[in-house]
Amino acid sequence: MTPPHETPAPRSTSNDTPGGTRRLTVAQALIGFLARQYTERDGRRQRLINATWGIFGHGNVAGIGQALVEATADMRYLQGRNEQAMVHAAVGYARQSNRLSAHAVTTSIGPGATNLVTGAALATINRLPVLLLPGDTFATRPADPVLQQLEVPTAGDVSVNDALRPVSKYFDRITRPEALIPAALAAMRVLTDPAETGAVTLALPQDVQAEAYDWPEEFFAERVWRVRRQAPDPEELSEAVRLVREARRPLLVAGGGVHYSAAEDTLAAFADGTGIPVASTQAGKGSLRHDHPCDVGAIGHTGTATADELARTADLVIGVGTRWSDFSTASATLFSNPAVRFLNLNVTGFDAHKLAAHPLVADARTALEQLTAGLSGHRVDPAYTSEFGEDKERWEHRVQAAFAADEELVRPTQAQVLGVLDALATDEDILINAAGSLPGDLHKLWRARSRDQYHVEYGYSCMGYEIPAAIGVLLADPGRPVWAFVGDGTYLMNPTEIVTAVQERLPLKIVLLQNHGYASIGGLSETVGSERFGTAYRFRADDATFTGAPLPVDLAANAASLGMRVIRAKTVRDLREALTEARAADAPTCVYVETETADTVSGVPPAQAWWDVPVAETATRTSAVRARAEYDRHAASRRRHL
């Protein structure tokens, strides 16, 4: 990933008072403090909080809003349209910045604050830093209740912002001016901690925001937060080397921690030296280029046949920077070798101990460097290398078959749309997606050409993430083609930030796929015996199901009404020309294409491993009875790794 751009130090303000203090409101002090925080890793320094997103209203307009007016030279302000989307944009920025730079998000009290909850959960689950500054009700309670206040008869200190506690890595409510100092420092500590980062919430009562206080000058001094590269424990490292040397069929699984540690080159050196195959989670895809001899593609329920078969026979699984979600482990059914052992290299002890693994708690790059050195001269058996190399070649033929399409074909499959862009993309392009059937298709099929090309949010798999996240990526890394892949279901959830892209003159590129329904859940519904109920966008038929004609909804016209240039593609040839034109565009551009309907397949190879979605244990409909029998068959193969 490209590091964030250097930002000049903020200018000093003129509100100094004698005695080494500065009289400012709480909001003014907070913005001044944030403008002087930096991160540093490997000798490179950058602003920690590089901009503040905001929608102003009751609770922040007279506090943070006024402070931002005074700090325009120090703190960039970005105007959003939806509070959840602002957090998604901040998350996209933080991910593209390798978690070394982040954005703040300010909202009003009430619905503005509660709209942050989904974005905060996404940030924390994906371990991506974002600072949330929601307004809060009066600390001094001059009137009780006030507009948008949640009344709790048994607790006077509860507000709707408490909904952010379980989805925040750090939460504090600033009820006195002087409480801001320790809270602000704690917030920066968490935002810059590679093991504990996520959403950080400072709830700001509206009266406290506007209250003046004499702040010590030291509070506004430039402060550098060094992002540590923790070295492995020597004994843990020695045991890890022994485990790898003893393994006959080792498999490395690369997670998002490889990217966040900027360990891609180190991983390539490890693979080159040992010949160990490397599979990837959704967050880890691109850790190796798709054409590296040791890259065997995606793993798990959305994995390739190559990686999943290696997983079933592996005697040692080396997890690097992964939290081992159920998609990666096929709901604990994938690693079926009775003798399999796990070695987890992770910056957090919590993740390193999963699956009863031998832990190697350390920074991914540092630990891989030392592990590679400890394995000097060790390589896997050449027969093993030939085996997965041949399997990889066979899988590549399946990818080509899924991508293949006649130029005059109307209504291509989703996979064929991906194939057209795959033929046009270079190392510079960045793909963003989060929900629906696209993450699975992309994970299996996409050929990642660079370390930061593949940006799929699958920790929370949040519909509506793609468009605002793409804006965040463009802000972090301007000048590169950034594609938001959006299905009709996701588009209808959250198209509002198109207006922000237009306002900021960002050359956002949207590929809008219209298949008239929730294709992913429709397919899942069918497999679990729910018969695709409620998953198509159609008129209600006489039998109370949605099986009539497709709804006359024109999403392309909607995107155009929000300020985008829209190119409609009917055939594969049209699509190729439209994507080429959009890629070169310097203004927000949408390519709209109708694909096969939601009740048809996407054109990719089927799932190579199971995923646990419980099926009704008793049912009257044949589809559900059959689905339950299939469920019981798969569930019987689940195992606890102890």
Short mmCIF file of C-alpha atoms in Angstrom, two decimals, residues 73 385 482:
data_model
loop_
_atom_site.label_atom_id
_atom_site.label_comp_id
_atom_site.label_asym_id
_atom_site.label_seq_id
_atom_site.Cartn_x
_atom_site.Cartn_y
_atom_site.Cartn_z
CA ALA A 73 -5.23 26.19 7.60
CA THR A 385 6.08 -27.63 -5.36
CA VAL A 482 -10.11 3.51 -8.13
#
